CSV table of C-alpha atoms in Angstrom, one decimal:
chain,number,residue,atom,x,y,z
A,1,UNK,CA,-22.3,-14.5,-8.6
A,2,UNK,CA,-24.8,-11.7,-8.8
A,3,UNK,CA,-25.9,-10.9,-12.3
A,4,UNK,CA,-25.5,-7.2,-13.5
A,5,UNK,CA,-23.4,-6.1,-10.6
A,6,UNK,CA,-22.2,-2.5,-10.8
A,7,UNK,CA,-18.6,-2.0,-12.0
A,8,UNK,CA,-16.1,-1.2,-9.3
A,9,UNK,CA,-14.0,1.9,-9.9
A,10,UNK,CA,-10.2,1.3,-9.6
A,11,UNK,CA,-9.8,4.1,-7.1
A,12,UNK,CA,-12.1,2.2,-4.8
A,13,UNK,CA,-9.8,-0.7,-4.7
A,14,UNK,CA,-6.3,0.9,-5.1
A,15,UNK,CA,-5.9,3.6,-2.5
A,16,UNK,CA,-2.1,3.5,-2.0
A,17,UNK,CA,-1.2,5.8,-4.9
A,18,UNK,CA,-3.5,8.4,-3.5
A,19,UNK,CA,-2.0,8.2,0.0
A,20,UNK,CA,1.5,8.2,-1.3
A,21,UNK,CA,0.7,11.2,-3.5
A,22,UNK,CA,-0.9,13.1,-0.6
A,23,UNK,CA,2.1,12.2,1.7
A,24,UNK,CA,4.6,13.1,-1.0
A,25,UNK,CA,3.0,16.4,-1.8
A,26,UNK,CA,2.6,17.3,1.9
A,27,UNK,CA,6.3,16.5,2.6
A,28,UNK,CA,7.7,18.2,-0.5
A,29,UNK,CA,5.4,21.2,0.1
A,30,UNK,CA,6.6,21.5,3.7
A,31,UNK,CA,10.2,21.3,2.5
A,32,UNK,CA,9.7,24.0,-0.1
A,33,UNK,CA,7.8,26.2,2.4
A,34,UNK,CA,10.7,25.8,4.8
A,35,UNK,CA,13.1,26.8,2.1
A,36,UNK,CA,11.0,29.9,1.3
A,37,UNK,CA,11.0,30.7,5.0
A,38,UNK,CA,14.8,30.5,5.0
A,39,UNK,CA,14.9,32.9,2.1
A,40,UNK,CA,12.7,35.4,4.0
A,41,UNK,CA,14.9,34.9,7.0
A,42,UNK,CA,18.0,35.6,5.0
A,43,UNK,CA,16.4,38.7,3.5
A,44,UNK,CA,15.8,40.2,6.9
A,45,UNK,CA,18.6,42.2,8.4
A,46,UNK,CA,21.0,39.8,10.1
A,47,UNK,CA,24.0,40.4,12.3
A,48,UNK,CA,26.5,38.0,10.7
A,49,UNK,CA,27.0,37.4,7.0
A,50,UNK,CA,27.7,33.7,7.7
A,51,UNK,CA,24.1,33.3,8.9
A,52,UNK,CA,22.8,34.8,5.7
A,53,UNK,CA,25.0,32.5,3.6
A,54,UNK,CA,23.9,29.5,5.6
A,55,UNK,CA,20.2,30.4,5.3
A,56,UNK,CA,20.5,30.9,1.5
A,57,UNK,CA,22.3,27.5,1.2
A,58,UNK,CA,19.7,25.8,3.3
A,59,UNK,CA,16.9,27.5,1.3
A,60,UNK,CA,18.4,26.3,-2.0
A,61,UNK,CA,18.7,22.8,-0.6
A,62,UNK,CA,15.1,22.8,0.7
A,63,UNK,CA,13.6,24.3,-2.5
A,64,UNK,CA,15.5,22.1,-4.9
A,65,UNK,CA,15.0,19.0,-2.8
A,66,UNK,CA,11.3,19.8,-2.3
A,67,UNK,CA,10.8,20.4,-6.0
A,68,UNK,CA,12.5,17.2,-6.8
A,69,UNK,CA,10.3,15.3,-4.3
A,70,UNK,CA,7.2,16.9,-5.8
A,71,UNK,CA,8.2,16.0,-9.3
A,72,UNK,CA,9.0,12.4,-8.3
A,73,UNK,CA,5.7,12.1,-6.4
A,74,UNK,CA,3.7,13.3,-9.4
A,75,UNK,CA,5.6,11.0,-11.8
A,76,UNK,CA,5.0,8.1,-9.4
A,77,UNK,CA,1.3,9.0,-9.1
A,78,UNK,CA,0.9,8.9,-12.9
A,79,UNK,CA,2.9,5.7,-13.1
A,80,UNK,CA,0.8,3.9,-10.5
A,81,UNK,CA,-2.6,4.9,-11.9
A,82,UNK,CA,-3.3,2.5,-14.9
A,83,UNK,CA,-4.8,-0.8,-13.9
A,84,UNK,CA,-2.2,-2.7,-16.0
A,85,UNK,CA,0.6,-1.6,-13.6
A,86,UNK,CA,-0.8,-3.9,-10.9
A,87,UNK,CA,-0.9,-6.9,-13.1
A,88,UNK,CA,2.9,-7.1,-12.9
A,89,UNK,CA,2.6,-7.7,-9.2
A,90,UNK,CA,0.3,-10.7,-9.8
A,91,UNK,CA,2.8,-12.1,-12.3
A,92,UNK,CA,5.9,-11.6,-10.2
A,93,UNK,CA,4.8,-12.2,-6.6
A,94,UNK,CA,8.2,-12.4,-5.0
A,95,UNK,CA,9.9,-10.4,-2.2
A,96,UNK,CA,11.8,-7.3,-3.4
A,97,UNK,CA,15.6,-7.9,-3.6
A,98,UNK,CA,16.2,-5.3,-0.9
A,99,UNK,CA,14.1,-7.3,1.6
A,100,UNK,CA,17.0,-9.6,2.3
A,101,UNK,CA,18.8,-6.6,3.9
A,102,UNK,CA,16.0,-5.9,6.3
A,103,UNK,CA,16.8,-8.3,9.1
A,104,UNK,CA,20.6,-7.9,9.0
A,105,UNK,CA,20.1,-4.1,9.0
A,106,UNK,CA,17.6,-4.3,11.9
A,107,UNK,CA,20.0,-6.6,13.8
A,108,UNK,CA,22.9,-4.1,13.2
A,109,UNK,CA,20.8,-1.2,14.3
A,110,UNK,CA,19.8,-3.0,17.5
A,111,UNK,CA,23.4,-3.9,18.2
A,112,UNK,CA,24.7,-0.4,17.5
A,113,UNK,CA,22.0,1.1,19.7
A,114,UNK,CA,22.9,-1.3,22.5
A,115,UNK,CA,26.6,-0.7,22.3
A,116,UNK,CA,26.0,3.1,22.1
A,117,UNK,CA,23.7,3.0,25.2
A,118,UNK,CA,25.9,0.6,27.2
A,119,UNK,CA,29.2,2.2,26.6
A,120,UNK,CA,27.9,5.8,26.0
A,121,UNK,CA,29.6,5.9,22.6
A,122,UNK,CA,26.9,7.7,20.6
A,123,UNK,CA,29.3,9.6,18.4
A,124,UNK,CA,31.2,6.5,17.5
A,125,UNK,CA,28.1,4.5,16.8
A,126,UNK,CA,26.2,7.2,15.0
A,127,UNK,CA,27.3,6.3,11.4
A,128,UNK,CA,26.3,2.7,11.9
A,129,UNK,CA,23.0,3.6,13.5
A,130,UNK,CA,22.2,6.0,10.7
A,131,UNK,CA,23.2,3.6,7.9
A,132,UNK,CA,21.5,0.5,9.3
A,133,UNK,CA,18.4,2.6,10.2
A,134,UNK,CA,18.1,3.9,6.6
A,135,UNK,CA,18.6,0.4,5.2
A,136,UNK,CA,16.0,-1.1,7.5
A,137,UNK,CA,13.5,1.6,6.8
A,138,UNK,CA,14.0,1.5,3.0
A,139,UNK,CA,13.9,-2.4,2.9
A,140,UNK,CA,10.8,-2.5,5.2
A,141,UNK,CA,8.9,0.2,3.4
A,142,UNK,CA,9.6,-1.1,-0.1
A,143,UNK,CA,8.5,-4.6,0.9
A,144,UNK,CA,5.4,-3.4,2.7
A,145,UNK,CA,4.4,-1.3,-0.3
A,146,UNK,CA,5.1,-4.3,-2.6
A,147,UNK,CA,3.0,-6.7,-0.5
A,148,UNK,CA,0.1,-4.2,-0.2
A,149,UNK,CA,0.3,-3.6,-4.0
A,150,UNK,CA,0.3,-7.3,-4.6
A,151,UNK,CA,-2.9,-7.7,-2.6
A,152,UNK,CA,-4.5,-4.8,-4.4
A,153,UNK,CA,-3.3,-6.3,-7.7
A,154,UNK,CA,-5.0,-9.6,-6.9
A,155,UNK,CA,-8.2,-7.6,-6.3
A,156,UNK,CA,-7.9,-5.8,-9.6
A,157,UNK,CA,-7.3,-9.1,-11.4
A,158,UNK,CA,-10.3,-10.9,-9.8
A,159,UNK,CA,-12.6,-8.0,-10.6
A,160,UNK,CA,-11.3,-8.0,-14.2
A,161,UNK,CA,-11.9,-11.8,-14.5
A,162,UNK,CA,-15.4,-11.4,-13.2
A,163,UNK,CA,-16.1,-8.5,-15.6
A,164,UNK,CA,-16.5,-6.0,-12.7
A,165,UNK,CA,-13.9,-3.4,-13.6
A,166,UNK,CA,-14.9,-0.2,-15.4
A,167,UNK,CA,-14.8,-0.3,-19.2
A,168,UNK,CA,-11.7,1.7,-19.7
A,169,UNK,CA,-9.7,-0.4,-17.1
A,170,UNK,CA,-11.0,-3.6,-18.7
A,171,UNK,CA,-9.9,-2.3,-22.2
A,172,UNK,CA,-6.4,-1.5,-20.9
A,173,UNK,CA,-6.0,-5.0,-19.5
A,174,UNK,CA,-7.4,-6.5,-22.7
A,175,UNK,CA,-4.8,-4.6,-24.7
A,176,UNK,CA,-2.1,-5.9,-22.4
A,177,UNK,CA,-3.3,-9.4,-22.9
A,178,UNK,CA,-3.3,-9.0,-26.7
A,179,UNK,CA,0.4,-7.9,-26.5
A,180,UNK,CA,1.6,-10.5,-24.0
A,181,UNK,CA,0.8,-14.1,-24.8
A,182,UNK,CA,2.2,-15.3,-21.4
A,183,UNK,CA,-0.1,-13.0,-19.5
A,184,UNK,CA,-3.0,-14.0,-21.7
A,185,UNK,CA,-2.3,-17.7,-21.0
A,186,UNK,CA,-2.2,-16.9,-17.2
A,187,UNK,CA,-5.6,-15.1,-17.5
A,188,UNK,CA,-7.1,-18.0,-19.4
A,189,UNK,CA,-5.8,-20.5,-16.8
A,190,UNK,CA,-7.2,-18.4,-14.0
A,191,UNK,CA,-10.6,-18.1,-15.7
A,192,UNK,CA,-10.7,-21.8,-16.3
A,193,UNK,CA,-10.0,-22.7,-12.6
A,194,UNK,CA,-12.4,-20.0,-11.5
A,195,UNK,CA,-15.2,-21.4,-13.7
A,196,UNK,CA,-14.5,-25.0,-12.5
A,197,UNK,CA,-14.6,-23.8,-8.8
A,198,UNK,CA,-17.9,-21.9,-9.3
A,199,UNK,CA,-19.4,-24.9,-11.2
A,200,UNK,CA,-18.3,-27.3,-8.4
A,201,UNK,CA,-19.6,-25.1,-5.6
A,202,UNK,CA,-22.9,-24.4,-7.4
A,203,UNK,CA,-23.4,-28.1,-7.8
A,204,UNK,CA,-22.5,-28.7,-4.1
A,205,UNK,CA,-19.5,-30.5,-2.7
A,206,UNK,CA,-21.6,-33.1,-1.0
B,1,UNK,CA,-41.8,-12.0,5.3
B,2,UNK,CA,-39.7,-14.6,7.1
B,3,UNK,CA,-41.5,-17.4,5.4
B,4,UNK,CA,-40.8,-15.9,2.0
B,5,UNK,CA,-37.1,-15.4,2.9
B,6,UNK,CA,-36.9,-19.0,4.1
B,7,UNK,CA,-38.3,-20.3,0.8
B,8,UNK,CA,-36.0,-18.0,-1.3
B,9,UNK,CA,-32.7,-18.5,0.5
B,10,UNK,CA,-32.9,-21.8,2.5
B,11,UNK,CA,-31.3,-24.0,-0.1
B,12,UNK,CA,-28.4,-21.6,-0.8
B,13,UNK,CA,-27.8,-21.1,2.9
B,14,UNK,CA,-27.8,-24.9,3.6
B,15,UNK,CA,-25.4,-25.5,0.6
B,16,UNK,CA,-23.1,-22.8,1.9
B,17,UNK,CA,-23.1,-24.2,5.4
B,18,UNK,CA,-22.7,-27.7,4.2
B,19,UNK,CA,-19.6,-26.6,2.2
B,20,UNK,CA,-18.2,-24.9,5.2
B,21,UNK,CA,-19.0,-27.7,7.6
B,22,UNK,CA,-18.8,-30.6,5.1
B,23,UNK,CA,-21.8,-32.1,6.8
B,24,UNK,CA,-25.3,-31.6,5.4
B,25,UNK,CA,-27.0,-32.6,8.6
B,26,UNK,CA,-25.1,-30.0,10.7
B,27,UNK,CA,-25.7,-27.4,8.0
B,28,UNK,CA,-29.4,-27.9,8.1
B,29,UNK,CA,-29.4,-27.6,11.9
B,30,UNK,CA,-27.4,-24.3,11.7
B,31,UNK,CA,-29.9,-22.9,9.1
B,32,UNK,CA,-32.9,-24.1,11.1
B,33,UNK,CA,-31.4,-22.4,14.2
B,34,UNK,CA,-31.0,-19.1,12.3
B,35,UNK,CA,-34.6,-19.1,11.2
B,36,UNK,CA,-35.8,-20.1,14.6
B,37,UNK,CA,-34.0,-17.1,16.1
B,38,UNK,CA,-35.5,-14.9,13.4
B,39,UNK,CA,-39.0,-16.2,14.3
B,40,UNK,CA,-38.4,-15.9,18.0
B,41,UNK,CA,-37.1,-12.3,17.9
B,42,UNK,CA,-38.5,-10.7,14.7
B,43,UNK,CA,-38.1,-7.2,16.1
B,44,UNK,CA,-34.4,-7.7,16.8
B,45,UNK,CA,-33.4,-8.5,13.2
B,46,UNK,CA,-34.1,-6.2,10.3
B,47,UNK,CA,-34.4,-8.4,7.1
B,48,UNK,CA,-35.1,-5.1,5.2
B,49,UNK,CA,-33.8,-4.7,1.6
B,50,UNK,CA,-31.0,-7.2,1.7
B,51,UNK,CA,-32.0,-10.2,3.9
B,52,UNK,CA,-29.2,-12.4,2.4
B,53,UNK,CA,-26.5,-10.4,4.0
B,54,UNK,CA,-27.9,-10.9,7.5
B,55,UNK,CA,-28.8,-14.5,6.8
B,56,UNK,CA,-25.4,-15.5,5.5
B,57,UNK,CA,-23.7,-13.6,8.3
B,58,UNK,CA,-25.7,-15.5,10.9
B,59,UNK,CA,-25.2,-18.8,9.2
B,60,UNK,CA,-21.4,-18.2,8.9
B,61,UNK,CA,-21.3,-17.4,12.7
B,62,UNK,CA,-23.3,-20.5,13.4
B,63,UNK,CA,-20.9,-22.6,11.3
B,64,UNK,CA,-17.9,-21.1,13.1
B,65,UNK,CA,-19.5,-22.1,16.5
B,66,UNK,CA,-20.1,-25.6,15.3
B,67,UNK,CA,-16.5,-25.9,14.0
B,68,UNK,CA,-15.2,-24.6,17.3
B,69,UNK,CA,-17.2,-27.2,19.2
B,70,UNK,CA,-15.9,-30.0,16.9
B,71,UNK,CA,-12.1,-29.5,17.0
B,72,UNK,CA,-9.3,-27.2,18.3
B,73,UNK,CA,-9.1,-23.9,16.5
B,74,UNK,CA,-7.2,-23.8,13.2
B,75,UNK,CA,-7.3,-21.6,10.1
B,76,UNK,CA,-6.8,-24.6,7.8
B,77,UNK,CA,-9.4,-27.3,7.9
B,78,UNK,CA,-7.9,-30.5,6.5
B,79,UNK,CA,-10.1,-33.3,5.4
B,80,UNK,CA,-8.9,-36.8,5.6
B,81,UNK,CA,-7.9,-38.1,2.2
B,82,UNK,CA,-10.8,-39.8,0.4
B,83,UNK,CA,-10.5,-42.3,-2.4
B,84,UNK,CA,-10.9,-40.5,-5.8
B,85,UNK,CA,-14.5,-40.8,-7.1
B,86,UNK,CA,-14.6,-38.4,-10.0
B,87,UNK,CA,-12.7,-35.7,-11.9
B,88,UNK,CA,-13.4,-33.1,-9.2
B,89,UNK,CA,-11.8,-34.9,-6.3
B,90,UNK,CA,-8.4,-33.1,-6.7
B,91,UNK,CA,-10.2,-29.7,-6.8
B,92,UNK,CA,-12.3,-30.7,-3.7
B,93,UNK,CA,-9.2,-31.7,-1.8
B,94,UNK,CA,-7.4,-28.5,-2.8
B,95,UNK,CA,-10.5,-26.5,-1.8
B,96,UNK,CA,-10.6,-28.2,1.6
B,97,UNK,CA,-7.0,-27.3,2.2
B,98,UNK,CA,-7.4,-23.6,1.5
B,99,UNK,CA,-7.1,-21.2,4.5
B,100,UNK,CA,-10.6,-20.6,6.0
B,101,UNK,CA,-10.9,-17.0,5.0
B,102,UNK,CA,-10.1,-17.7,1.4
B,103,UNK,CA,-12.4,-20.8,1.3
B,104,UNK,CA,-15.3,-18.7,2.8
B,105,UNK,CA,-14.7,-16.0,0.2
B,106,UNK,CA,-14.8,-18.5,-2.6
B,107,UNK,CA,-17.9,-20.2,-1.3
B,108,UNK,CA,-19.8,-16.9,-0.9
B,109,UNK,CA,-18.7,-15.4,-4.2
B,110,UNK,CA,-20.0,-18.6,-5.9
B,111,UNK,CA,-23.4,-18.2,-4.4
B,112,UNK,CA,-26.0,-17.2,-7.0
B,113,UNK,CA,-27.5,-13.9,-6.0
B,114,UNK,CA,-24.5,-12.6,-4.0
B,115,UNK,CA,-22.2,-9.9,-5.4
B,116,UNK,CA,-18.8,-8.8,-4.1
B,117,UNK,CA,-20.5,-5.9,-2.2
B,118,UNK,CA,-22.8,-8.3,-0.3
B,119,UNK,CA,-19.9,-10.8,0.4
B,120,UNK,CA,-17.9,-7.9,1.8
B,121,UNK,CA,-20.7,-7.0,4.1
B,122,UNK,CA,-21.2,-10.6,5.2
B,123,UNK,CA,-17.5,-11.1,5.9
B,124,UNK,CA,-17.1,-7.6,7.5
B,125,UNK,CA,-14.2,-6.6,5.2
B,126,UNK,CA,-13.7,-4.4,2.2
B,127,UNK,CA,-14.7,-5.2,-1.4
B,128,UNK,CA,-11.0,-5.1,-2.3
B,129,UNK,CA,-10.2,-7.7,0.3
B,130,UNK,CA,-12.9,-10.0,-1.0
B,131,UNK,CA,-11.6,-9.7,-4.5
B,132,UNK,CA,-8.0,-10.2,-3.4
B,133,UNK,CA,-8.8,-13.3,-1.4
B,134,UNK,CA,-10.7,-14.8,-4.3
B,135,UNK,CA,-7.8,-14.2,-6.6
B,136,UNK,CA,-5.3,-15.6,-4.0
B,137,UNK,CA,-7.5,-18.7,-3.5
B,138,UNK,CA,-7.8,-19.4,-7.2
B,139,UNK,CA,-4.1,-18.8,-7.8
B,140,UNK,CA,-3.4,-21.2,-4.9
B,141,UNK,CA,-5.7,-23.8,-6.3
B,142,UNK,CA,-4.1,-23.4,-9.7
B,143,UNK,CA,-0.7,-24.0,-8.3
B,144,UNK,CA,-1.8,-27.1,-6.4
B,145,UNK,CA,-3.7,-28.6,-9.4
B,146,UNK,CA,-0.9,-28.0,-11.9
B,147,UNK,CA,1.3,-31.1,-12.1
């Protein structure tokens, strides 16, 4: 290992929170903007009062939903920022409980699409297609994010063990170790194996 | 320039190749071949500020070629079981059974003088991937070595 290597900033390793935040803000912002557009549309002279009421209802839905999305995105962004968040992924590297629904939901979705296409029963199959599609999407997305986060968490952990995280991230992980003896024991075991491996490889395997 | 680089890095390159190939003789041949190519075509290769990145990359490719010639392609190189000789034998076996990408990462990050950034350049991946592979490899070794 190179001596005096420059510390690695956490944002250089963990990019998912940034992308989730950008996507969440963009989607929520678009939703709010669409709601504002509906308000403007409702304010303009319209022929039927039903159209105005519908536009206002839609606008309220878009604005409230978009604001909720924005709030959730920013909370999630803050929650995912500290280095210690990722250590939980290293400690509990197991598939998310929802993952077991992914394949059944995908199979159901495929079956419903096939039946709807073969027998031209789209209206009848629509609820099944919608429900199984949502389930498959959620289960797949959550597990994909979990796997990605676990890989990033391993990177954070390895950099911490080699003393390459920035001081404030290192201090946060040190504080977590001080509070959690199990985690501290895990870190010590990791460092011990890491040192043994490096010694063995430096000495040569042959 | 090439002579100085040879003197400075030869032993570390041979050790890295020997650990990948598990054959010191083949390792020395791979490293000799790399330096022979550098001497034959000095204008083609820029040793520049970080010659180690180019050298380790060339040696790694040379080792992959030798491995391909030896046996059918596989991501896991399994060594035949050897009789235990010392305390390190379990760790050695566990190392030999690691997936190739994780083993390469462990070998390179253990080389004196190479940092995560250089290893990332050698392997052609991101620094985060190097760190994640190292952690995954050590976690796997720990699981295998724990009774």
